[in-house]
Coordinates of C-alpha atoms in Angstrom, one line a residue:
M1 CA 13.5 21.4 2.3
P2 CA 10.8 19.3 0.5
H3 CA 7.1 20.2 0.8
Y4 CA 3.8 18.2 0.9
T5 CA 0.3 19.4 0.0
A6 CA -2.6 17.1 0.8
P7 CA -4.4 16.3 -2.5
T8 CA -7.9 16.6 -1.0
K9 CA -9.5 18.0 -4.1
D10 CA -8.4 15.1 -6.2
M11 CA -9.4 12.6 -3.5
A12 CA -12.9 14.2 -3.4
F13 CA -13.1 13.7 -7.2
V14 CA -12.2 10.0 -6.9
L15 CA -14.6 9.4 -4.0
H16 CA -17.6 11.3 -5.1
E17 CA -17.5 11.8 -8.9
T18 CA -15.7 8.6 -10.0
L19 CA -16.6 6.0 -7.4
R20 CA -19.8 7.9 -6.2
I21 CA -19.4 6.2 -2.8
S22 CA -22.4 7.8 -1.1
E23 CA -24.6 6.1 -3.6
L24 CA -23.2 2.6 -3.0
S25 CA -25.2 0.2 -1.0
T26 CA -22.4 -0.7 1.4
R27 CA -23.4 -0.2 5.1
G28 CA -22.1 3.2 6.3
Y29 CA -21.5 4.7 2.9
A30 CA -24.7 6.7 2.9
D31 CA -23.1 8.9 5.6
L32 CA -20.1 9.6 3.4
D33 CA -21.4 12.7 1.6
A34 CA -19.0 15.3 0.2
D35 CA -19.3 17.6 3.2
F36 CA -18.5 14.9 5.7
T37 CA -15.5 13.4 3.8
S38 CA -14.2 16.9 3.1
A39 CA -14.2 17.7 6.8
V40 CA -12.3 14.5 7.6
L41 CA -9.8 14.8 4.8
E42 CA -9.1 18.5 5.5
E43 CA -8.3 17.8 9.1
A44 CA -6.1 14.8 8.3
G45 CA -4.4 16.9 5.6
K46 CA -3.6 19.7 8.1
L47 CA -2.1 17.1 10.5
A48 CA 0.0 15.6 7.7
M49 CA 1.2 18.9 6.3
D50 CA 1.8 20.7 9.6
V51 CA 2.7 18.0 12.1
T52 CA 4.2 14.9 10.5
A53 CA 5.7 16.1 7.2
P54 CA 8.2 18.5 8.9
L55 CA 9.5 15.5 10.9
N56 CA 10.2 13.4 7.8
P57 CA 13.7 14.8 7.1
I58 CA 14.5 14.8 10.8
G59 CA 13.5 11.2 11.2
D60 CA 15.6 10.3 8.1
E61 CA 18.7 12.2 9.5
Q62 CA 18.5 11.0 13.1
G63 CA 17.1 7.5 12.8
C64 CA 16.3 5.4 15.9
T65 CA 18.7 4.4 18.7
L66 CA 18.8 1.5 21.0
E67 CA 19.9 2.3 24.6
N68 CA 19.8 -0.3 27.4
G69 CA 17.0 -2.2 25.6
V70 CA 14.9 0.9 24.9
V71 CA 14.5 2.3 21.4
R72 CA 14.5 6.0 21.2
T73 CA 12.6 7.5 18.2
P74 CA 13.7 10.8 16.5
D75 CA 13.1 14.2 17.9
G76 CA 9.4 15.2 17.7
F77 CA 8.0 11.7 16.9
K78 CA 6.6 11.1 20.4
E79 CA 4.8 14.4 20.6
A80 CA 3.4 14.0 17.0
F81 CA 2.3 10.4 17.9
E82 CA 0.4 11.8 20.9
T83 CA -1.2 14.5 18.7
V84 CA -2.4 11.8 16.1
A85 CA -3.7 9.6 18.9
E86 CA -5.6 12.4 20.6
G87 CA -7.4 13.2 17.3
G88 CA -8.8 9.6 17.2
W89 CA -6.9 8.8 14.0
M90 CA -5.6 5.5 15.3
G91 CA -9.0 3.9 15.3
L92 CA -10.7 5.6 12.4
D93 CA -12.3 2.4 11.1
M94 CA -12.2 0.4 14.3
P95 CA -15.4 -0.7 16.2
E96 CA -17.0 2.0 18.3
E97 CA -17.6 -0.3 21.2
Y98 CA -13.8 -0.4 21.8
G99 CA -13.3 3.4 21.3
G100 CA -13.0 3.5 17.5
Q101 CA -15.0 5.7 15.1
G102 CA -16.5 2.9 13.1
M103 CA -15.9 4.6 9.7
P104 CA -15.5 2.6 6.5
Y105 CA -12.1 1.4 5.4
I106 CA -12.3 3.7 2.4
V107 CA -11.9 6.7 4.8
Q108 CA -9.0 5.0 6.5
T109 CA -7.4 4.5 3.1
A110 CA -7.7 8.1 2.0
V111 CA -6.3 9.4 5.3
G112 CA -3.6 6.8 5.2
E113 CA -2.3 8.1 1.8
M114 CA -1.8 11.5 3.2
F115 CA -0.1 10.3 6.4
S116 CA 2.2 8.0 4.3
S117 CA 3.1 10.7 1.8
A118 CA 3.9 13.1 4.6
N119 CA 6.0 10.8 6.7
M120 CA 6.1 7.1 5.7
A121 CA 8.4 6.0 8.5
F122 CA 6.3 7.7 11.2
N123 CA 3.0 6.4 9.9
M124 CA 4.3 2.9 10.0
Y125 CA 4.1 2.9 13.8
Q126 CA 0.3 3.3 13.8
G127 CA 0.0 1.3 10.6
L128 CA 1.5 -1.8 12.2
A129 CA -0.8 -1.3 15.2
H130 CA -3.8 -1.0 12.9
G131 CA -2.9 -4.4 11.3
A132 CA -2.7 -6.0 14.7
M133 CA -6.0 -4.5 15.8
S134 CA -7.7 -5.8 12.6
A135 CA -6.5 -9.3 13.4
I136 CA -7.7 -9.1 17.0
V137 CA -11.1 -7.8 15.8
A138 CA -11.4 -10.6 13.3
H139 CA -10.0 -13.6 15.3
G140 CA -9.7 -12.6 19.0
T141 CA -12.0 -13.7 21.7
D142 CA -14.3 -11.2 23.4
A143 CA -11.9 -11.1 26.4
Q144 CA -8.9 -10.5 24.1
K145 CA -10.7 -7.7 22.4
Q146 CA -11.7 -6.0 25.7
T147 CA -8.1 -6.5 27.0
Y148 CA -6.2 -5.0 24.1
L149 CA -8.3 -3.0 21.6
P150 CA -9.3 0.1 23.7
N151 CA -5.7 1.0 24.6
M152 CA -4.4 0.2 21.1
I153 CA -7.2 2.3 19.5
A154 CA -6.4 5.1 21.9
G155 CA -2.8 5.1 20.8
K156 CA -1.6 4.2 24.4
W157 CA -0.4 0.7 23.2
G158 CA 1.2 -0.2 19.9
G159 CA 1.2 -3.4 17.8
T160 CA 3.3 -5.5 15.5
M161 CA 3.3 -8.6 13.3
N162 CA 6.1 -11.1 13.7
L163 CA 6.7 -13.5 10.8
T164 CA 10.3 -13.5 9.5
E165 CA 13.1 -15.4 11.1
P166 CA 16.9 -15.2 10.3
H167 CA 16.8 -18.5 8.3
C168 CA 13.4 -18.1 6.6
G169 CA 11.4 -15.3 5.0
T170 CA 8.5 -16.2 2.7
D171 CA 8.7 -20.0 3.5
L172 CA 7.2 -19.7 6.9
G173 CA 6.9 -23.5 7.2
L174 CA 10.6 -23.4 8.1
M175 CA 10.1 -21.2 11.2
R176 CA 11.7 -22.4 14.5
T177 CA 9.9 -20.2 17.0
K178 CA 8.2 -22.5 19.5
A179 CA 5.1 -22.1 21.7
A180 CA 5.1 -24.5 24.7
P181 CA 1.6 -25.0 26.2
Q182 CA 1.2 -24.1 29.9
E183 CA -1.3 -25.5 32.5
D184 CA -3.2 -22.1 32.7
G185 CA -3.9 -22.1 28.9
S186 CA -1.1 -19.7 28.0
Y187 CA 2.0 -20.6 26.0
K188 CA 5.7 -19.9 26.4
I189 CA 7.1 -18.4 23.2
S190 CA 10.8 -18.9 22.4
G191 CA 12.6 -17.9 19.3
Q192 CA 13.9 -14.9 17.3
K193 CA 12.1 -12.7 14.8
I194 CA 13.8 -10.2 12.5
W195 CA 12.8 -7.1 10.5
I196 CA 10.0 -6.3 13.0
S197 CA 8.8 -2.8 12.2
A198 CA 7.9 -0.8 15.4
G199 CA 9.0 -3.8 17.4
E200 CA 10.3 -1.6 20.3
H201 CA 9.9 2.2 20.7
D202 CA 9.3 4.9 23.3
M203 CA 6.0 6.3 22.1
V204 CA 3.6 3.9 23.8
D205 CA 3.3 2.2 27.2
N206 CA 3.0 -1.3 25.8
I207 CA 3.4 -3.1 22.4
V208 CA 1.2 -6.0 21.5
H209 CA 3.1 -8.4 19.3
L210 CA 1.3 -10.9 17.1
V211 CA 3.8 -13.8 16.8
L212 CA 3.7 -16.8 14.5
A213 CA 5.0 -20.0 16.2
K214 CA 4.7 -23.8 16.2
I215 CA 3.4 -25.8 19.1
P216 CA 5.5 -28.9 19.8
G217 CA 3.9 -32.1 18.6
E218 CA 1.9 -30.4 15.9
P219 CA 2.8 -30.6 12.2
D220 CA 6.3 -29.3 11.6
D221 CA 5.3 -27.4 8.5
I222 CA 3.0 -24.5 7.5
K223 CA 0.0 -26.6 8.7
G224 CA 1.4 -26.5 12.2
V225 CA 1.7 -22.7 12.6
S226 CA -0.3 -20.8 15.2
L227 CA -0.7 -17.1 16.0
F228 CA -0.1 -15.7 19.5
I229 CA -0.7 -12.4 21.3
V230 CA 2.6 -11.6 23.1
P231 CA 2.5 -8.2 24.9
T232 CA 5.7 -6.5 25.9
F233 CA 4.1 -6.0 29.4
L234 CA 1.7 -8.5 30.8
V235 CA -1.8 -7.1 31.5
N236 CA -3.4 -7.6 34.9
E237 CA -7.0 -8.6 35.3
D238 CA -8.0 -5.0 36.1
G239 CA -6.4 -3.9 32.8
S240 CA -3.3 -2.3 34.4
L241 CA 0.2 -3.2 33.2
G242 CA 2.1 -5.9 35.1
A243 CA 5.6 -7.3 34.8
R244 CA 7.6 -7.0 31.6
N245 CA 7.4 -10.1 29.5
D246 CA 10.4 -12.2 28.7
L247 CA 11.1 -10.6 25.3
S248 CA 13.6 -7.9 24.2
C249 CA 14.9 -6.0 21.2
G250 CA 18.2 -7.5 20.3
G251 CA 19.2 -4.8 17.8
L252 CA 18.1 -2.3 15.2
E253 CA 18.6 -2.9 11.5
K254 CA 20.7 -0.4 9.5
K255 CA 18.6 0.3 6.5
M256 CA 18.6 2.0 3.1
G257 CA 15.5 4.1 4.1
I258 CA 12.6 4.5 6.5
H259 CA 15.3 5.5 9.1
G260 CA 12.6 7.0 11.4
N261 CA 11.0 3.6 11.9
A262 CA 12.5 1.1 14.4
T263 CA 13.1 -2.1 12.5
C264 CA 14.0 -4.6 15.3
V265 CA 15.4 -8.0 16.0
M266 CA 13.0 -9.4 18.6
N267 CA 14.1 -12.1 21.0
Y268 CA 11.5 -14.2 22.8
D269 CA 12.9 -16.1 25.7
G270 CA 10.0 -18.0 27.1
A271 CA 7.6 -15.1 26.8
T272 CA 4.0 -15.5 27.8
G273 CA 1.7 -15.6 24.9
Y274 CA -1.9 -16.3 24.2
L275 CA -3.4 -18.2 21.3
I276 CA -5.5 -16.1 18.9
G277 CA -7.8 -17.9 16.6
E278 CA -7.6 -21.6 16.2
K279 CA -4.6 -23.8 16.9
N280 CA -2.6 -24.6 13.7
K281 CA -4.6 -21.9 11.8
G282 CA -2.1 -19.1 12.4
M283 CA -1.6 -18.3 8.7
R284 CA -5.3 -17.8 8.3
A285 CA -5.4 -15.3 11.2
M286 CA -2.1 -13.7 10.1
F287 CA -3.5 -13.1 6.6
T288 CA -6.1 -10.8 8.0
M289 CA -3.0 -8.6 8.7
M290 CA -1.1 -9.6 5.6
N291 CA -3.8 -8.7 3.1
E292 CA -4.5 -5.4 4.8
A293 CA -0.7 -4.8 5.0
R294 CA -0.2 -5.6 1.3
I295 CA -2.8 -3.1 0.2
G296 CA -1.3 -0.7 2.7
V297 CA 2.1 -1.2 1.2
G298 CA 0.7 -0.6 -2.3
L299 CA -0.6 2.6 -0.9
Q300 CA 2.8 3.5 0.5
G301 CA 4.4 2.9 -2.8
Y302 CA 2.2 5.3 -4.8
A303 CA 2.1 7.7 -1.8
Q304 CA 5.8 8.2 -2.1
G305 CA 5.3 8.9 -5.8
V306 CA 2.7 11.5 -4.9
V307 CA 5.0 13.6 -2.7
A308 CA 7.9 13.1 -5.0
Y309 CA 5.9 14.3 -8.0
Q310 CA 4.7 17.4 -6.1
N311 CA 8.2 18.4 -5.4
A312 CA 9.3 17.7 -9.0
A313 CA 6.5 19.7 -10.5
A314 CA 7.3 22.7 -8.3
F315 CA 11.0 22.5 -9.1
A316 CA 10.2 22.4 -12.9
Q317 CA 8.1 25.5 -12.6
D318 CA 11.0 27.4 -11.0
R319 CA 14.2 26.0 -12.3
L320 CA 15.6 28.1 -15.2
Q321 CA 17.5 26.2 -17.9
G322 CA 17.7 26.7 -21.6
R323 CA 15.1 28.1 -24.0
D324 CA 11.9 26.6 -25.4
F325 CA 12.8 25.4 -29.0
T326 CA 9.7 27.0 -30.3
G327 CA 10.5 30.4 -28.9
A328 CA 11.3 31.9 -25.5
K329 CA 8.5 31.6 -22.9
A330 CA 10.1 33.9 -20.4
P331 CA 12.1 36.4 -22.5
E332 CA 12.5 38.8 -19.5
K333 CA 14.5 36.1 -17.7
P334 CA 17.9 34.6 -18.5
A335 CA 16.3 31.3 -19.4
D336 CA 13.0 29.5 -19.5
P337 CA 11.7 27.3 -16.6
I338 CA 12.5 23.7 -17.5
I339 CA 8.8 22.8 -17.6
V340 CA 8.7 24.2 -21.2
H341 CA 10.9 21.3 -22.4
P342 CA 9.0 18.3 -23.9
D343 CA 11.1 15.6 -22.2
V344 CA 10.6 17.3 -18.8
R345 CA 6.8 17.4 -19.6
R346 CA 6.9 13.7 -20.6
N347 CA 8.6 12.8 -17.3
L348 CA 6.1 14.9 -15.3
M349 CA 3.1 13.5 -17.2
E350 CA 4.3 10.0 -16.5
Q351 CA 4.4 10.8 -12.8
K352 CA 1.1 12.6 -12.7
A353 CA -0.8 9.9 -14.7
F354 CA 0.5 7.2 -12.4
V355 CA -0.2 8.7 -9.0
E356 CA -3.7 9.9 -10.0
G357 CA -4.5 6.5 -11.5
A358 CA -3.0 4.6 -8.6
R359 CA -5.1 6.6 -6.1
A360 CA -8.3 5.7 -8.0
F361 CA -7.2 2.1 -8.2
T362 CA -6.5 1.8 -4.5
F363 CA -9.6 3.6 -3.4
W364 CA -11.7 1.3 -5.6
G365 CA -10.0 -1.7 -3.9
A366 CA -10.9 -0.2 -0.5
T367 CA -14.6 -0.1 -1.5
M368 CA -14.4 -3.8 -2.2
I369 CA -12.9 -4.4 1.3
D370 CA -15.8 -2.5 2.8
Q371 CA -18.3 -4.4 0.7
A372 CA -16.7 -7.7 1.7
V373 CA -16.5 -6.9 5.4
R374 CA -19.6 -4.9 6.0
E375 CA -22.0 -6.8 3.7
N376 CA -20.3 -10.2 3.9
D377 CA -20.1 -10.1 0.1
A378 CA -18.2 -13.2 -1.1
E379 CA -17.8 -11.9 -4.7
A380 CA -16.3 -8.6 -3.4
E381 CA -13.9 -10.6 -1.2
A382 CA -12.9 -12.7 -4.1
M383 CA -12.3 -9.8 -6.4
I384 CA -10.1 -7.9 -3.9
S385 CA -8.2 -11.1 -3.2
L386 CA -7.5 -11.3 -6.9
L387 CA -6.4 -7.7 -7.0
T388 CA -4.4 -7.5 -3.8
P389 CA -1.1 -8.8 -5.3
I390 CA -1.5 -6.4 -8.2
I391 CA -2.1 -3.4 -5.8
K392 CA 0.9 -4.4 -3.8
G393 CA 3.3 -5.4 -6.6
F394 CA 2.4 -3.2 -9.5
L395 CA 1.8 0.0 -7.5
T396 CA 5.1 -0.3 -5.5
D397 CA 7.2 -1.1 -8.6
K398 CA 5.7 2.0 -10.4
G399 CA 5.7 4.1 -7.2
F400 CA 9.4 3.6 -6.9
E401 CA 9.9 4.3 -10.6
T402 CA 7.8 7.5 -10.1
A403 CA 10.0 8.6 -7.2
V404 CA 13.1 8.0 -9.4
N405 CA 11.5 9.9 -12.3
A406 CA 10.8 12.8 -9.9
Q407 CA 14.4 12.7 -8.7
Q408 CA 15.5 12.8 -12.3
T409 CA 13.4 16.0 -12.9
L410 CA 15.6 17.8 -10.5
G411 CA 18.9 16.7 -12.2
G412 CA 21.9 17.0 -9.9
S413 CA 19.7 18.7 -7.2
G414 CA 17.7 15.5 -6.9
F415 CA 20.9 13.6 -5.9
T416 CA 21.5 15.9 -2.9
R417 CA 19.8 15.6 0.5
E418 CA 18.9 19.2 0.5
W419 CA 15.9 18.7 -1.8
G420 CA 14.6 15.6 -0.2
L421 CA 13.9 13.6 -3.4
E422 CA 16.6 11.0 -2.7
Q423 CA 14.9 10.2 0.6
F424 CA 11.6 9.5 -1.2
V425 CA 13.5 7.1 -3.5
R426 CA 15.2 5.3 -0.6
D427 CA 12.0 5.1 1.4
A428 CA 9.9 3.9 -1.5
R429 CA 12.4 1.1 -2.2
I430 CA 11.3 -1.1 0.7
T431 CA 7.7 -1.2 -0.5
M432 CA 8.8 -3.6 -3.3
I433 CA 10.3 -5.9 -0.8
Y434 CA 8.4 -6.3 2.5
E435 CA 5.0 -8.0 3.0
G436 CA 6.1 -10.4 0.3
T437 CA 8.5 -9.4 -2.4
N438 CA 6.9 -8.4 -5.7
G439 CA 8.2 -11.6 -7.3
V440 CA 6.2 -13.5 -4.6
Q441 CA 3.2 -11.3 -5.4
S442 CA 3.3 -12.2 -9.1
L443 CA 3.6 -15.9 -8.2
D444 CA 0.6 -15.6 -5.8
L445 CA -1.4 -13.9 -8.6
V446 CA -0.6 -16.5 -11.3
G447 CA -0.3 -19.6 -9.1
R448 CA -3.2 -19.0 -6.7
K449 CA -5.4 -16.1 -7.5
L450 CA -6.2 -16.8 -11.2
G451 CA -7.7 -20.1 -10.1
L452 CA -10.0 -18.5 -7.5
N453 CA -13.5 -20.0 -7.7
G454 CA -12.4 -22.1 -10.7
G455 CA -11.4 -19.0 -12.6
K456 CA -14.8 -17.3 -12.1
T457 CA -13.3 -14.3 -10.4
V458 CA -10.9 -13.3 -13.1
M459 CA -13.7 -13.9 -15.6
A460 CA -15.9 -11.5 -13.6
F461 CA -13.1 -8.9 -13.9
F462 CA -13.1 -9.3 -17.7
E463 CA -16.8 -9.0 -17.7
L464 CA -16.6 -5.8 -15.6
V465 CA -14.3 -4.2 -18.1
K466 CA -16.4 -5.4 -21.1
S467 CA -19.6 -4.1 -19.6
F468 CA -18.1 -0.7 -18.9
I469 CA -16.9 -0.4 -22.4
K470 CA -20.2 -1.5 -23.9
D471 CA -22.3 0.8 -21.6
N472 CA -20.3 3.9 -22.5
A473 CA -19.4 3.3 -26.1
E474 CA -21.8 5.9 -27.4
H475 CA -19.8 8.7 -25.8
E476 CA -17.6 9.6 -28.7
A477 CA -14.7 11.3 -27.0
L478 CA -14.6 8.7 -24.1
N479 CA -14.7 5.9 -26.6
T480 CA -12.0 7.3 -28.8
H481 CA -9.5 8.3 -26.2
F482 CA -10.2 5.8 -23.4
L483 CA -12.4 2.8 -24.3
I484 CA -10.7 1.7 -27.5
P485 CA -7.2 1.6 -25.8
L486 CA -8.8 -0.2 -22.8
K487 CA -10.4 -2.8 -25.0
A488 CA -7.0 -3.5 -26.7
A489 CA -5.2 -3.8 -23.3
S490 CA -7.9 -6.1 -22.0
K491 CA -7.5 -8.4 -25.0
D492 CA -3.8 -8.6 -24.3
L493 CA -4.6 -9.6 -20.7
Q494 CA -7.0 -12.3 -21.8
A495 CA -4.5 -13.6 -24.4
A496 CA -1.9 -13.9 -21.6
G497 CA -4.3 -15.8 -19.4
M498 CA -5.1 -18.1 -22.4
Y499 CA -1.4 -18.7 -22.9
F500 CA -1.0 -19.8 -19.3
M501 CA -4.0 -22.2 -19.7
Q502 CA -2.6 -23.8 -22.8
N503 CA 1.1 -23.9 -21.9
G504 CA 1.3 -23.8 -18.1
M505 CA -0.2 -27.2 -17.5
K506 CA 2.4 -28.9 -19.8
N507 CA 5.3 -26.9 -18.3
P508 CA 4.6 -24.8 -15.1
N509 CA 7.6 -22.7 -15.8
N510 CA 5.9 -21.3 -18.9
A511 CA 3.4 -19.6 -16.5
L512 CA 5.8 -18.8 -13.7
S513 CA 8.5 -17.2 -15.9
G514 CA 5.8 -14.9 -17.2
S515 CA 4.2 -14.1 -13.9
Y516 CA 5.9 -10.8 -13.3
D517 CA 5.0 -9.5 -16.7
F518 CA 1.4 -10.7 -16.1
M519 CA 1.2 -8.8 -12.8
H520 CA 2.2 -5.6 -14.6
L521 CA 0.0 -6.3 -17.6
F522 CA -3.0 -6.8 -15.2
G523 CA -2.0 -3.7 -13.3
Q524 CA -2.0 -1.6 -16.5
V525 CA -5.5 -2.9 -17.4
C526 CA -6.7 -2.0 -13.9
M527 CA -5.2 1.5 -14.3
G528 CA -6.8 1.8 -17.7
L529 CA -10.2 0.9 -16.3
V530 CA -10.0 3.5 -13.5
W531 CA -8.7 6.1 -15.9
A532 CA -11.6 5.5 -18.2
K533 CA -14.0 5.9 -15.2
M534 CA -12.3 9.1 -14.2
G535 CA -12.5 10.3 -17.8
K536 CA -16.2 9.6 -17.8
A537 CA -16.6 11.6 -14.6
A538 CA -14.6 14.5 -15.9
Y539 CA -16.5 14.7 -19.2
A540 CA -19.8 14.6 -17.3
A541 CA -18.7 17.5 -15.0
L542 CA -17.7 19.6 -18.0
D543 CA -21.0 18.8 -19.8
A544 CA -22.9 19.8 -16.6
G545 CA -21.2 23.2 -16.7
A546 CA -18.7 22.7 -13.8
S547 CA -17.1 26.0 -12.7
D548 CA -13.5 24.6 -12.3
T549 CA -13.0 23.7 -16.0
S550 CA -9.2 23.7 -15.6
F551 CA -9.3 20.8 -13.1
Y552 CA -11.5 18.6 -15.3
E553 CA -9.7 19.5 -18.5
A554 CA -6.4 18.5 -16.8
K555 CA -7.9 15.3 -15.7
I556 CA -9.0 14.4 -19.2
A557 CA -5.6 15.4 -20.7
T558 CA -3.7 13.3 -18.1
G559 CA -6.0 10.3 -18.7
K560 CA -5.4 10.6 -22.5
Y561 CA -1.7 10.6 -21.8
Y562 CA -2.0 7.4 -19.8
M563 CA -4.1 5.6 -22.4
A564 CA -1.9 6.7 -25.3
R565 CA 1.6 6.5 -23.7
C566 CA 1.4 4.1 -20.8
L567 CA -1.3 1.5 -21.6
P568 CA 0.2 0.2 -24.9
I569 CA 3.0 -1.5 -22.8
T570 CA 0.5 -4.4 -22.4
A571 CA 1.5 -5.6 -25.8
T572 CA 5.1 -5.8 -24.8
H573 CA 4.2 -7.7 -21.6
L574 CA 2.2 -10.1 -23.7
A575 CA 5.0 -10.7 -26.1
R576 CA 7.4 -11.5 -23.2
I577 CA 4.9 -13.9 -21.6
E578 CA 4.3 -15.7 -24.9
S579 CA 8.1 -16.2 -25.4
G580 CA 7.7 -18.9 -22.7
A581 CA 10.3 -20.3 -20.3
D582 CA 13.0 -21.5 -22.6
T583 CA 15.1 -18.3 -22.5
V584 CA 14.5 -17.8 -18.8
M585 CA 15.6 -21.3 -17.8
A586 CA 18.3 -21.8 -20.5
L587 CA 21.4 -21.6 -18.2
E588 CA 22.5 -24.1 -15.7
A589 CA 22.8 -22.8 -12.1
E590 CA 26.6 -22.8 -12.3
Q591 CA 26.6 -20.6 -15.4
F592 CA 25.3 -17.6 -13.6

C-alpha cells in the first residue's frame, strides 16, 4: 500500500522564506503569516493523508460505473466529498459574499498540491467545479452568480467545462454543438461533448456545465463560439431544483488512469442553457477556466511526482540489495539498503530536485495570478500568461518522468500494483495530454506568448533573471553554485529566442520545429531561477543560525544537484533548436 505525507514544512519554506509572501504588496497577503498558513496547510494535509489518500487505490481498482444514466463513484468517494465540502475547502479562494473564504489563490494552490498528490482522480471533481466557479465569477451576471455560486462553493453542486467533440479537439472552430435562441432569452443546446471530467456523478445534487456552442447565423468558426451555463437540473426562481434538463451521460471512457474520476460522453438534446459573457466571445470566457486549468494540470503533474518520490525514497531506505562498493554500510544485515548505491542516489536526487523546484515554480506563478487579479496588475498578468504553457507543458512532462523514475527505483516491485507506483505513472500520463497537449503548449508559447506586448514580456523575464544574478553576485557560494549556471542557461534561452527571430520569419517551421525544445529550455531556466532563490533563502537561514541545519543543508545540496546535473541540458535544447526544420520536415507524408 503506498503512503503520502503532506510536505507542509517544505511548503512553508517556499512561501515564507523564498517567496516571502506576507511581505508582498498584494491585497490579502499581509494576513498570510507563517502561523496562519501553517494552520491551513496542516488541516488540509490531515484531510489529504487521512481521508482522500486511502481512497486512491480503491478508486483506481473500482473505477466508476454507469447505471441507468447515473454514474456511481467508487466506495468512500461520496462520504469523502462531503467531508471536504463541510470543511469549506471547495471555496477556499472564492468570494466571501457567495460563501467562499476569500483567500488568495496561492493558498488554494498549496492545498491543491496536497489534494492532488493524495488522490488526483478524486480531487478532479472539485477541481472542475472550481474552474467553472472562476468563470462564473469573472464573466457571469449578478443573477447568475447568486443562482449558482453559493451551492457550488458549498459543494452541493458540481461543475464542468465542455469543449471537445468527437471530430475536433484543439481546433474548436470546427465544433458542431448549436445554441438556438429562445424568446425568453435562453438557448436550446444540442450536440455531443466528449472527455468531460466529472460530467455526471452521484456526489452532488446538480452539476453546472459550461458548454461551448455556436449560435446559428453567427460566424461558423472560432469567432462564432459562445459559452453557456447548462445545469443538469434547472433552477427555479426560489433557488430550488426543478426538472431535469435535456442532457444525459452517454457513456464512460475506459482509460489508462484516473479511474476514480468519471470521464463522460455528454449528450445535449435541446437542453436549456444561458449565455455567460458576451455572445461570440465564448473563448475569452472559457480561457478563464483554461488558464486556471492549465496551471492546475501542471500542478497535478508534479504532484504525482511528489507522492511517487516519497514512496521511492522510503523503499530505497528499506530494500536490501548488494553492498556499497566502498565498504558495507550495514554489516549486521545480509545486504545494504539500495540507497547506498550511486545510481539509486542519482535517480532519487533527480526526483527530489524536480519536485521541490516545481513546487517553488508553481507557487511563484500563483503569486502572479493573485497580483494580476487582486491588484489588476497588467504586467503580472502578462508574465503569468507567458509562463502558463511552460508550467503546464514542462512540469507535466517532467512530472511523468519523475513518476517513471520513482517506479524504476522499486525495480520489479514498481511494476506490480501492490506498491502503487504504477498507478502514479498511469495517472500522471493524462496531464501531458488534457487541457491542450504539451505540443500545443509549446506552439502557444512560441507562436503567441513570445510576442506578448511586442516581446516586452519575455524581455522582462530576462531582465528579472539578470537583476537577480547581479544583485546577489557578491555571495560567493550562491554565485559559484547557482548564479553562474543560471547565467549560462539564460544565455542559451536568449540565443534560442534570437534564432527564432532571425530564422522564423523566413521559414516558420524553423521556429515551430524547435518549439518543444524551447518550452523545455524555458522551463529549465525558470527552475534554475527558483532554485537560485531557494539557495539564497537556505544560505540566509544557516547564516542566521537556524536550528534545523539538516533541512537547509539538504536544500542547498539538492539545489546544487539541479544546477550541476539538470540545468546544463539547456545547451542540448539550444543545439536542437538551432539545427532548424530541415531534418524535421525531410520526409514526405507517405514516407512515414
